[in-house]
PDB file of C-alpha atoms in Angstrom:
ATOM      1  CA  MET A   7     -45.232 -55.333 -72.892  1.00 50.00           C
ATOM      2  CA  SER A   8     -44.904 -55.695 -69.126  1.00 68.00           C
ATOM      3  CA  GLU A   9     -47.136 -52.636 -68.618  1.00 78.00           C
ATOM      4  CA  GLN A  10     -49.958 -54.411 -70.470  1.00 82.00           C
ATOM      5  CA  VAL A  11     -49.336 -57.579 -68.443  1.00 78.00           C
ATOM      6  CA  ARG A  12     -49.575 -55.505 -65.244  1.00 77.00           C
ATOM      7  CA  LYS A  13     -52.896 -53.995 -66.324  1.00 82.00           C
ATOM      8  CA  ASN A  14     -54.336 -57.378 -67.293  1.00 83.00           C
ATOM      9  CA  ALA A  15     -53.247 -58.925 -63.993  1.00 79.00           C
ATOM     10  CA  ARG A  16     -54.898 -56.142 -62.005  1.00 78.00           C
ATOM     11  CA  LEU A  17     -58.109 -56.458 -64.061  1.00 85.00           C
ATOM     12  CA  ARG A  18     -58.255 -60.228 -63.467  1.00 85.00           C
ATOM     13  CA  GLY A  19     -57.659 -59.720 -59.742  1.00 80.00           C
ATOM     14  CA  ASP A  20     -54.398 -61.677 -59.761  1.00 82.00           C
ATOM     15  CA  LEU A  21     -51.587 -60.933 -57.374  1.00 79.00           C
ATOM     16  CA  LEU A  22     -49.018 -58.997 -59.399  1.00 79.00           C
ATOM     17  CA  VAL A  23     -45.490 -60.076 -58.545  1.00 82.00           C
ATOM     18  CA  ASP A  24     -42.964 -57.876 -60.328  1.00 80.00           C
ATOM     19  CA  THR A  25     -39.372 -58.197 -59.110  1.00 80.00           C
ATOM     20  CA  GLU A  26     -38.330 -54.927 -60.740  1.00 80.00           C
ATOM     21  CA  MET A  27     -41.097 -53.023 -58.933  1.00 80.00           C
ATOM     22  CA  TYR A  28     -40.015 -54.757 -55.707  1.00 80.00           C
ATOM     23  CA  ARG A  29     -36.432 -53.546 -56.123  1.00 79.00           C
ATOM     24  CA  GLU A  30     -37.628 -50.013 -56.852  1.00 81.00           C
ATOM     25  CA  GLY A  31     -39.973 -50.130 -53.855  1.00 79.00           C
ATOM     26  CA  ARG A  32     -43.088 -48.993 -55.677  1.00 78.00           C
ATOM     27  CA  GLY A  33     -46.516 -50.183 -56.737  1.00 78.00           C
ATOM     28  CA  LEU A  34     -46.861 -53.532 -54.990  1.00 79.00           C
ATOM     29  CA  LYS A  35     -49.494 -54.414 -52.424  1.00 79.00           C
ATOM     30  CA  PRO A  36     -48.289 -56.049 -49.165  1.00 79.00           C
ATOM     31  CA  TYR A  37     -48.851 -59.672 -50.221  1.00 78.00           C
ATOM     32  CA  GLU A  38     -47.357 -59.000 -53.649  1.00 82.00           C
ATOM     33  CA  HIS A  39     -44.358 -57.406 -51.945  1.00 82.00           C
ATOM     34  CA  GLU A  40     -43.875 -60.529 -49.787  1.00 82.00           C
ATOM     35  CA  TYR A  41     -44.118 -62.849 -52.803  1.00 81.00           C
ATOM     36  CA  ALA A  42     -41.622 -60.727 -54.810  1.00 84.00           C
ATOM     37  CA  ARG A  43     -39.256 -60.596 -51.825  1.00 84.00           C
ATOM     38  CA  ARG A  44     -39.232 -64.384 -51.686  1.00 82.00           C
ATOM     39  CA  LEU A  45     -38.475 -64.579 -55.414  1.00 81.00           C
ATOM     40  CA  VAL A  46     -35.665 -62.024 -55.348  1.00 82.00           C
ATOM     41  CA  LEU A  47     -33.994 -63.469 -52.258  1.00 82.00           C
ATOM     42  CA  GLY A  48     -34.476 -67.059 -53.419  1.00 79.00           C
ATOM     43  CA  LEU A  49     -36.363 -68.010 -50.269  1.00 80.00           C
ATOM     44  CA  SER A  50     -38.338 -71.202 -50.123  1.00 78.00           C
ATOM     45  CA  GLY A  51     -40.849 -72.599 -47.696  1.00 78.00           C
ATOM     46  CA  PRO A  52     -44.598 -72.396 -47.245  1.00 81.00           C
ATOM     47  CA  LEU A  53     -46.312 -69.227 -48.343  1.00 78.00           C
ATOM     48  CA  PRO A  54     -48.458 -67.269 -45.877  1.00 77.00           C
ATOM     49  CA  ARG A  55     -52.004 -68.609 -45.746  1.00 80.00           C
ATOM     50  CA  GLU A  56     -53.393 -65.587 -47.569  1.00 77.00           C
ATOM     51  CA  LEU A  57     -51.187 -66.311 -50.606  1.00 76.00           C
ATOM     52  CA  ARG A  58     -51.865 -70.013 -50.937  1.00 80.00           C
ATOM     53  CA  GLY A  59     -54.073 -70.891 -53.888  1.00 82.00           C
ATOM     54  CA  LYS A  60     -54.441 -67.330 -55.197  1.00 81.00           C
ATOM     55  CA  PRO A  61     -53.856 -66.650 -58.904  1.00 83.00           C
ATOM     56  CA  VAL A  62     -50.490 -64.964 -59.428  1.00 81.00           C
ATOM     57  CA  THR A  63     -48.955 -63.151 -62.383  1.00 80.00           C
ATOM     58  CA  VAL A  64     -45.163 -63.138 -62.111  1.00 80.00           C
ATOM     59  CA  ILE A  65     -42.997 -60.654 -63.985  1.00 79.00           C
ATOM     60  CA  SER A  66     -39.503 -61.645 -63.001  1.00 75.00           C
ATOM     61  CA  ASP A  67     -36.034 -60.579 -64.013  1.00 66.00           C
ATOM     62  CA  VAL A  68     -34.694 -63.359 -61.806  1.00 60.00           C
ATOM     63  CA  SER A  69     -33.694 -66.027 -64.299  1.00 53.00           C
ATOM     64  CA  ARG A  70     -32.847 -68.649 -61.736  1.00 50.00           C
ATOM     65  CA  PRO A  71     -33.089 -68.158 -58.012  1.00 52.00           C
ATOM     66  CA  LYS A  72     -29.780 -68.635 -56.260  1.00 57.00           C
ATOM     67  CA  LYS A  73     -29.553 -71.537 -53.910  1.00 58.00           C
ATOM     68  CA  VAL A  74     -29.649 -70.455 -50.333  1.00 61.00           C
ATOM     69  CA  LYS A  75     -26.887 -72.093 -48.354  1.00 65.00           C
ATOM     70  CA  ARG A  76     -28.092 -74.285 -45.573  1.00 69.00           C
ATOM     71  CA  GLN A  77     -27.311 -72.661 -42.322  1.00 69.00           C
ATOM     72  CA  PRO A  78     -27.700 -74.273 -38.947  1.00 72.00           C
ATOM     73  CA  LYS A  79     -30.871 -73.169 -37.233  1.00 78.00           C
ATOM     74  CA  GLN A  80     -30.510 -71.254 -34.010  1.00 86.00           C
ATOM     75  CA  PHE A  81     -33.243 -71.474 -31.431  1.00 86.00           C
ATOM     76  CA  VAL A  82     -34.546 -69.282 -28.624  1.00 87.00           C
ATOM     77  CA  LYS A  83     -36.429 -70.727 -25.671  1.00 88.00           C
ATOM     78  CA  THR A  84     -38.946 -68.389 -24.051  1.00 87.00           C
ATOM     79  CA  VAL A  85     -39.986 -68.266 -20.401  1.00 86.00           C
ATOM     80  CA  ASN A  86     -43.275 -69.902 -21.418  1.00 84.00           C
ATOM     81  CA  GLY A  87     -41.325 -72.972 -22.575  1.00 86.00           C
ATOM     82  CA  VAL A  88     -41.807 -72.260 -26.288  1.00 87.00           C
ATOM     83  CA  THR A  89     -38.886 -72.883 -28.646  1.00 88.00           C
ATOM     84  CA  LEU A  90     -38.622 -70.481 -31.605  1.00 88.00           C
ATOM     85  CA  GLU A  91     -36.128 -70.176 -34.436  1.00 88.00           C
ATOM     86  CA  ARG A  92     -34.072 -66.982 -34.249  1.00 89.00           C
ATOM     87  CA  GLN A  93     -34.939 -66.223 -37.873  1.00 88.00           C
ATOM     88  CA  LEU A  94     -38.638 -66.457 -37.045  1.00 88.00           C
ATOM     89  CA  VAL A  95     -38.155 -63.972 -34.198  1.00 90.00           C
ATOM     90  CA  ALA A  96     -36.206 -61.668 -36.554  1.00 90.00           C
ATOM     91  CA  ASP A  97     -39.056 -61.877 -39.094  1.00 89.00           C
ATOM     92  CA  ALA A  98     -41.550 -60.982 -36.355  1.00 90.00           C
ATOM     93  CA  ARG A  99     -39.376 -58.012 -35.370  1.00 91.00           C
ATOM     94  CA  ASP A 100     -39.345 -56.812 -38.990  1.00 90.00           C
ATOM     95  CA  GLN A 101     -43.128 -57.195 -39.203  1.00 89.00           C
ATOM     96  CA  LEU A 102     -43.579 -55.175 -36.003  1.00 90.00           C
ATOM     97  CA  GLU A 103     -41.298 -52.427 -37.277  1.00 90.00           C
ATOM     98  CA  MET A 104     -43.202 -52.332 -40.568  1.00 87.00           C
ATOM     99  CA  GLN A 105     -46.509 -51.919 -38.711  1.00 87.00           C
ATOM    100  CA  THR A 106     -45.525 -49.511 -35.922  1.00 88.00           C
ATOM    101  CA  GLY A 107     -42.231 -47.874 -36.870  1.00 89.00           C
ATOM    102  CA  VAL A 108     -40.782 -48.993 -33.524  1.00 93.00           C
ATOM    103  CA  TRP A 109     -37.657 -51.153 -33.642  1.00 91.00           C
ATOM    104  CA  LEU A 110     -37.088 -53.552 -30.753  1.00 92.00           C
ATOM    105  CA  LYS A 111     -33.975 -55.541 -29.984  1.00 92.00           C
ATOM    106  CA  GLN A 112     -34.486 -59.281 -29.966  1.00 91.00           C
ATOM    107  CA  PRO A 113     -34.597 -59.628 -26.148  1.00 91.00           C
ATOM    108  CA  GLN A 114     -37.135 -56.780 -25.955  1.00 92.00           C
ATOM    109  CA  LEU A 115     -39.321 -58.455 -28.578  1.00 91.00           C
ATOM    110  CA  ILE A 116     -39.118 -61.828 -26.850  1.00 91.00           C
ATOM    111  CA  GLU A 117     -40.128 -60.186 -23.563  1.00 92.00           C
ATOM    112  CA  LEU A 118     -43.114 -58.533 -25.284  1.00 92.00           C
ATOM    113  CA  MET A 119     -44.152 -61.849 -26.850  1.00 91.00           C
ATOM    114  CA  GLU A 120     -43.819 -63.704 -23.538  1.00 91.00           C
ATOM    115  CA  GLU A 121     -45.946 -61.149 -21.683  1.00 91.00           C
ATOM    116  CA  SER A 122     -48.758 -61.343 -24.222  1.00 90.00           C
ATOM    117  CA  GLY A 123     -48.529 -65.045 -25.152  1.00 89.00           C
ATOM    118  CA  ILE A 124     -47.724 -64.313 -28.789  1.00 90.00           C
ATOM    119  CA  ASP A 125     -44.708 -66.629 -28.660  1.00 89.00           C
ATOM    120  CA  GLU A 126     -47.033 -69.647 -28.540  1.00 89.00           C
ATOM    121  CA  THR A 127     -49.087 -68.368 -31.476  1.00 88.00           C
ATOM    122  CA  LEU A 128     -45.929 -67.659 -33.471  1.00 87.00           C
ATOM    123  CA  ALA A 129     -44.674 -71.188 -32.814  1.00 86.00           C
ATOM    124  CA  ASP A 130     -48.052 -72.621 -33.913  1.00 86.00           C
ATOM    125  CA  PHE A 131     -48.105 -70.609 -37.158  1.00 84.00           C
ATOM    126  CA  GLY A 132     -44.423 -71.167 -37.917  1.00 80.00           C
ATOM    127  CA  GLU A 133     -44.209 -67.857 -39.774  1.00 81.00           C
ATOM    128  CA  ALA A 134     -44.538 -64.170 -39.001  1.00 79.00           C
ATOM    129  CA  GLU A 135     -47.587 -63.166 -41.003  1.00 80.00           C
ATOM    130  CA  THR A 136     -50.211 -60.443 -40.909  1.00 81.00           C
ATOM    131  CA  GLN A 137     -52.073 -61.779 -37.885  1.00 85.00           C
ATOM    132  CA  ILE A 138     -48.840 -61.957 -35.863  1.00 86.00           C
ATOM    133  CA  ARG A 139     -47.941 -58.415 -36.942  1.00 87.00           C
ATOM    134  CA  GLU A 140     -51.311 -57.118 -35.725  1.00 89.00           C
ATOM    135  CA  MET A 141     -51.025 -59.002 -32.429  1.00 91.00           C
ATOM    136  CA  LEU A 142     -47.524 -57.618 -31.827  1.00 92.00           C
ATOM    137  CA  ALA A 143     -48.623 -54.065 -32.646  1.00 92.00           C
ATOM    138  CA  ASP A 144     -51.586 -54.426 -30.292  1.00 92.00           C
ATOM    139  CA  ALA A 145     -49.394 -55.797 -27.479  1.00 94.00           C
ATOM    140  CA  LEU A 146     -46.836 -53.010 -27.942  1.00 94.00           C
ATOM    141  CA  ALA A 147     -49.531 -50.322 -27.935  1.00 93.00           C
ATOM    142  CA  MET A 148     -51.129 -51.774 -24.791  1.00 93.00           C
ATOM    143  CA  LYS A 149     -47.751 -51.895 -23.059  1.00 93.00           C
ATOM    144  CA  LEU A 150     -46.682 -48.372 -24.022  1.00 93.00           C
ATOM    145  CA  VAL A 151     -49.865 -46.273 -24.122  1.00 92.00           C
ATOM    146  CA  GLY A 152     -52.476 -48.554 -22.536  1.00 91.00           C
ATOM    147  CA  ARG A 153     -54.705 -48.680 -25.644  1.00 88.00           C
ATOM    148  CA  SER A 154     -55.210 -51.181 -28.425  1.00 88.00           C
ATOM    149  CA  TRP A 155     -53.641 -50.625 -31.806  1.00 87.00           C
ATOM    150  CA  PRO A 156     -56.221 -48.784 -33.983  1.00 83.00           C
ATOM    151  CA  LYS A 157     -57.954 -50.872 -36.604  1.00 76.00           C
ATOM    152  CA  CYS A 158     -57.530 -50.047 -40.286  1.00 67.00           C
ATOM    153  CA  GLY A 159     -58.527 -46.455 -41.030  1.00 57.00           C
ATOM    154  CA  ALA A 160     -59.292 -45.578 -37.403  1.00 56.00           C
ATOM    155  CA  LEU A 161     -56.521 -42.980 -37.254  1.00 54.00           C
ATOM    156  CA  TYR A 162     -57.888 -41.157 -40.273  1.00 52.00           C
ATOM    157  CA  ASN A 163     -61.565 -41.394 -39.343  1.00 51.00           C
ATOM    158  CA  ALA A 164     -61.075 -40.638 -35.662  1.00 52.00           C
ATOM    159  CA  ALA A 165     -64.128 -39.232 -33.932  1.00 55.00           C
ATOM    160  CA  GLU A 166     -62.168 -38.648 -30.756  1.00 58.00           C
ATOM    161  CA  LYS A 167     -59.230 -36.277 -30.765  1.00 56.00           C
ATOM    162  CA  SER A 168     -57.262 -38.721 -28.598  1.00 56.00           C
ATOM    163  CA  ASP A 169     -57.062 -41.170 -31.514  1.00 60.00           C
ATOM    164  CA  VAL A 170     -55.527 -38.534 -33.777  1.00 64.00           C
ATOM    165  CA  ASN A 171     -52.467 -38.235 -31.525  1.00 80.00           C
ATOM    166  CA  PHE A 172     -52.029 -41.997 -31.161  1.00 82.00           C
ATOM    167  CA  SER A 173     -48.922 -42.228 -33.355  1.00 84.00           C
ATOM    168  CA  SER A 174     -47.138 -39.374 -31.620  1.00 87.00           C
ATOM    169  CA  GLU A 175     -48.080 -40.770 -28.186  1.00 89.00           C
ATOM    170  CA  LEU A 176     -46.765 -44.196 -29.179  1.00 89.00           C
ATOM    171  CA  ASP A 177     -43.502 -42.755 -30.531  1.00 91.00           C
ATOM    172  CA  ALA A 178     -42.934 -40.691 -27.386  1.00 92.00           C
ATOM    173  CA  ALA A 179     -43.698 -43.651 -25.107  1.00 92.00           C
ATOM    174  CA  ALA A 180     -41.419 -45.912 -27.169  1.00 92.00           C
ATOM    175  CA  LYS A 181     -38.516 -43.466 -26.895  1.00 93.00           C
ATOM    176  CA  GLU A 182     -39.130 -43.137 -23.167  1.00 92.00           C
ATOM    177  CA  ALA A 183     -39.124 -46.945 -22.792  1.00 90.00           C
ATOM    178  CA  GLY A 184     -35.764 -47.138 -24.572  1.00 89.00           C
ATOM    179  CA  TYR A 185     -36.976 -48.434 -27.926  1.00 91.00           C
ATOM    180  CA  MET A 186     -35.736 -47.060 -31.224  1.00 90.00           C
ATOM    181  CA  VAL A 187     -38.323 -45.189 -33.306  1.00 90.00           C
ATOM    182  CA  ARG A 188     -37.758 -45.069 -37.059  1.00 82.00           C
TER     183      ARG A 188
END
């Protein structure tokens, strides 16, 4: 039955949120993955702007989300005078790793955000979403290799040979700068 529901959801253009597919790590688009992650982990809070108001088909094996214990919020104050929650910074770090494959420690990420002014944007948005991920990837690429992060498909459709080696150049520069490459 769920296979038919999946097909119908895709035909209607709904976001397909399947917690089983999330756990197996297959078949979900990025926004669907984020929605399923929130369901499985029992997270609450505002959805990213791209998810708000979109039709969603949920196939969930989560009968009742577990209550998340309230934990005291920890804050980080940047050099620019911006106060950020530590969890928000951790989410931004995860988003950057997902985009680039480069893992930064929290102080390294905060330094990168301060240099490029992303800390203010992150505080304004209140969540690490796609736009923040792209800004972080762009700032990291500019810092390490002196070029902007390629736009979608640019690595595959590269007219210049220099764009083809972008990933390997970034990885080498990240290792040289002391960052962990995954």
